[in-house]
Amino acid sequence: MNEELTELAASGATALVSAMGTDLWQEAKRLMDRLLAQVRGSRRNELSVALNRPSTATRGAVDAGAVDYWTEALAQLLDRNPDLAQDVMALASLRSRERPDIVIQVNSATASGEVFAVQHGTQHFASGPNSRDSRERP
């Protein structure tokens, strides 16, 4: 599988698990059900059961084990059928219809990478000899 689909699977899984225990869960479940409707065989049943399993997640808590499970599941589905990418993308960009100002933002960095992210605002970033961090150092 290519790296882009792997990242998409991770983003979709994180959005799904992050929605557990929040007002976004019903929308996340609807999106995942729509995706699973396109899957055939026993894998569909297995994932449907896992999706309907009562969650122990609480608001603001994300279970890393659940993220790993759903990342692997989505990666396998995308590997078998890359056409599911649009549905996984909808899941990854989950937004509540009742409260469109609430979104789940997923940022990741690997190999000593850095992430600079902002929602609903402006981000100011400076580096170099005149940046604030370098002036504060002794």
mmCIF file of C-alpha atoms in Angstrom:
data_model
loop_
_atom_site.group_PDB
_atom_site.id
_atom_site.type_symbol
_atom_site.label_atom_id
_atom_site.label_comp_id
_atom_site.label_asym_id
_atom_site.label_seq_id
_atom_site.Cartn_x
_atom_site.Cartn_y
_atom_site.Cartn_z
ATOM 1 C CA MET A 1 0.000 0.000 0.000
ATOM 2 C CA ASN A 2 1.273 3.468 -0.718
ATOM 3 C CA GLU A 3 2.186 5.864 2.061
ATOM 4 C CA GLU A 4 -0.673 8.249 1.292
ATOM 5 C CA LEU A 5 -3.315 5.559 1.859
ATOM 6 C CA THR A 6 -1.534 4.431 5.021
ATOM 7 C CA GLU A 7 -1.677 7.992 6.384
ATOM 8 C CA LEU A 8 -5.325 8.262 5.355
ATOM 9 C CA ALA A 9 -6.123 5.050 7.259
ATOM 10 C CA ALA A 10 -4.415 6.447 10.370
ATOM 11 C CA SER A 11 -6.294 9.749 10.083
ATOM 12 C CA GLY A 12 -9.633 8.007 9.610
ATOM 13 C CA ALA A 13 -8.991 5.707 12.571
ATOM 14 C CA THR A 14 -7.964 8.588 14.812
ATOM 15 C CA ALA A 15 -11.085 10.562 13.858
ATOM 16 C CA LEU A 16 -13.301 7.534 14.468
ATOM 17 C CA VAL A 17 -11.831 6.748 17.889
ATOM 18 C CA SER A 18 -11.698 10.434 18.862
ATOM 19 C CA ALA A 19 -15.427 10.693 18.185
ATOM 20 C CA MET A 20 -16.231 7.876 20.627
ATOM 21 C CA GLY A 21 -17.886 9.239 23.722
ATOM 22 C CA THR A 22 -18.574 12.621 22.093
ATOM 23 C CA ASP A 23 -21.423 14.296 20.230
ATOM 24 C CA LEU A 24 -19.692 13.349 16.975
ATOM 25 C CA TRP A 25 -20.079 9.600 17.523
ATOM 26 C CA GLN A 26 -23.373 9.203 15.660
ATOM 27 C CA GLU A 27 -21.954 10.956 12.602
ATOM 28 C CA ALA A 28 -18.724 8.927 12.795
ATOM 29 C CA LYS A 29 -20.708 5.705 13.088
ATOM 30 C CA ARG A 30 -22.904 6.683 10.125
ATOM 31 C CA LEU A 31 -19.822 7.366 7.989
ATOM 32 C CA MET A 32 -18.215 4.092 9.030
ATOM 33 C CA ASP A 33 -21.431 2.147 8.377
ATOM 34 C CA ARG A 34 -21.526 3.657 4.876
ATOM 35 C CA LEU A 35 -17.947 2.529 4.305
ATOM 36 C CA LEU A 36 -18.629 -0.969 5.661
ATOM 37 C CA ALA A 37 -21.642 -1.324 3.358
ATOM 38 C CA GLN A 38 -19.135 -1.563 0.498
ATOM 39 C CA VAL A 39 -17.116 -4.347 2.157
ATOM 40 C CA ARG A 40 -17.974 -7.990 1.477
ATOM 41 C CA GLY A 41 -17.556 -11.166 3.474
ATOM 42 C CA SER A 42 -16.713 -11.958 7.064
ATOM 43 C CA ARG A 43 -14.481 -8.873 7.444
ATOM 44 C CA ARG A 44 -17.577 -6.688 7.092
ATOM 45 C CA ASN A 45 -19.331 -8.588 9.888
ATOM 46 C CA GLU A 46 -16.262 -8.502 12.132
ATOM 47 C CA LEU A 47 -15.808 -4.739 11.735
ATOM 48 C CA SER A 48 -19.515 -4.082 12.151
ATOM 49 C CA VAL A 49 -19.491 -5.948 15.467
ATOM 50 C CA ALA A 50 -16.382 -4.015 16.567
ATOM 51 C CA LEU A 51 -18.018 -0.715 15.601
ATOM 52 C CA ASN A 52 -21.153 -1.511 17.595
ATOM 53 C CA ARG A 53 -19.248 -2.723 20.653
ATOM 54 C CA PRO A 54 -19.913 -0.405 23.599
ATOM 55 C CA SER A 55 -17.065 2.063 23.908
ATOM 56 C CA THR A 56 -15.137 2.675 27.088
ATOM 57 C CA ALA A 57 -13.919 5.978 25.647
ATOM 58 C CA THR A 58 -14.756 9.108 27.542
ATOM 59 C CA ARG A 59 -14.882 12.644 26.273
ATOM 60 C CA GLY A 60 -11.382 13.793 25.435
ATOM 61 C CA ALA A 61 -9.760 10.376 25.885
ATOM 62 C CA VAL A 62 -8.409 8.413 22.945
ATOM 63 C CA ASP A 63 -7.609 4.720 23.328
ATOM 64 C CA ALA A 64 -4.335 4.052 21.475
ATOM 65 C CA GLY A 65 -5.189 0.357 21.149
ATOM 66 C CA ALA A 66 -8.467 1.214 19.441
ATOM 67 C CA VAL A 67 -6.665 3.621 17.099
ATOM 68 C CA ASP A 68 -4.201 0.854 16.189
ATOM 69 C CA TYR A 69 -7.039 -1.610 15.562
ATOM 70 C CA TRP A 70 -8.983 0.756 13.308
ATOM 71 C CA THR A 71 -5.840 1.961 11.535
ATOM 72 C CA GLU A 72 -5.003 -1.620 10.607
ATOM 73 C CA ALA A 73 -8.605 -2.344 9.620
ATOM 74 C CA LEU A 74 -8.885 0.735 7.402
ATOM 75 C CA ALA A 75 -5.446 0.101 5.893
ATOM 76 C CA GLN A 76 -6.504 -3.432 4.932
ATOM 77 C CA LEU A 77 -9.760 -2.181 3.426
ATOM 78 C CA LEU A 78 -7.955 0.509 1.434
ATOM 79 C CA ASP A 79 -5.335 -1.986 0.295
ATOM 80 C CA ARG A 80 -8.048 -4.261 -1.091
ATOM 81 C CA ASN A 81 -10.157 -1.425 -2.490
ATOM 82 C CA PRO A 82 -8.488 1.989 -2.970
ATOM 83 C CA ASP A 83 -11.860 3.357 -4.134
ATOM 84 C CA LEU A 84 -12.870 3.489 -0.461
ATOM 85 C CA ALA A 85 -10.470 6.419 -0.007
ATOM 86 C CA GLN A 86 -13.255 8.997 -0.462
ATOM 87 C CA ASP A 87 -15.270 7.446 2.372
ATOM 88 C CA VAL A 88 -12.238 7.235 4.653
ATOM 89 C CA MET A 89 -11.450 10.864 3.796
ATOM 90 C CA ALA A 90 -14.991 11.859 4.847
ATOM 91 C CA LEU A 91 -14.415 10.059 8.134
ATOM 92 C CA ALA A 92 -11.012 11.710 8.620
ATOM 93 C CA SER A 93 -12.534 15.165 8.132
ATOM 94 C CA LEU A 94 -15.406 14.462 10.501
ATOM 95 C CA ARG A 95 -17.518 17.467 11.351
ATOM 96 C CA SER A 96 -20.723 17.651 13.345
ATOM 97 C CA ARG A 97 -23.755 18.779 11.346
ATOM 98 C CA GLU A 98 -25.379 20.215 14.446
ATOM 99 C CA ARG A 99 -22.213 22.043 15.471
ATOM 100 C CA PRO A 100 -20.134 22.644 12.330
ATOM 101 C CA ASP A 101 -17.640 24.629 14.397
ATOM 102 C CA ILE A 102 -16.541 21.395 16.110
ATOM 103 C CA VAL A 103 -14.037 19.379 14.125
ATOM 104 C CA ILE A 104 -11.475 16.724 14.836
ATOM 105 C CA GLN A 105 -8.012 17.722 13.742
ATOM 106 C CA VAL A 106 -5.399 15.058 13.250
ATOM 107 C CA ASN A 107 -1.746 16.077 12.986
ATOM 108 C CA SER A 108 1.211 13.777 12.928
ATOM 109 C CA ALA A 109 4.926 14.025 12.447
ATOM 110 C CA THR A 110 7.450 11.256 12.064
ATOM 111 C CA ALA A 111 11.212 11.001 12.030
ATOM 112 C CA SER A 112 11.777 14.093 14.189
ATOM 113 C CA GLY A 113 9.314 16.081 12.097
ATOM 114 C CA GLU A 114 7.440 19.087 13.399
ATOM 115 C CA VAL A 115 3.765 19.948 13.098
ATOM 116 C CA PHE A 116 2.480 23.497 13.191
ATOM 117 C CA ALA A 117 -1.313 23.530 13.121
ATOM 118 C CA VAL A 118 -4.126 25.944 13.819
ATOM 119 C CA GLN A 119 -7.903 25.911 13.592
ATOM 120 C CA HIS A 120 -10.064 28.985 13.233
ATOM 121 C CA GLY A 121 -7.323 31.553 13.510
ATOM 122 C CA THR A 122 -3.945 32.699 12.417
ATOM 123 C CA GLN A 123 -0.682 31.049 13.206
ATOM 124 C CA HIS A 124 2.499 33.054 13.505
ATOM 125 C CA PHE A 125 5.783 31.229 13.265
ATOM 126 C CA ALA A 126 9.249 32.645 13.295
ATOM 127 C CA SER A 127 12.626 31.019 13.229
ATOM 128 C CA GLY A 128 16.102 32.260 12.873
ATOM 129 C CA PRO A 129 18.228 34.773 14.737
ATOM 130 C CA ASN A 130 15.385 37.263 15.340
ATOM 131 C CA SER A 131 12.792 34.799 16.570
ATOM 132 C CA ARG A 132 11.465 35.031 20.099
ATOM 133 C CA ASP A 133 12.968 31.669 21.117
ATOM 134 C CA SER A 134 16.491 32.688 20.190
ATOM 135 C CA ARG A 135 16.203 35.991 22.111
ATOM 136 C CA GLU A 136 15.084 34.189 25.260
ATOM 137 C CA ARG A 137 18.125 31.914 25.344
ATOM 138 C CA PRO A 138 21.050 33.014 27.489
#
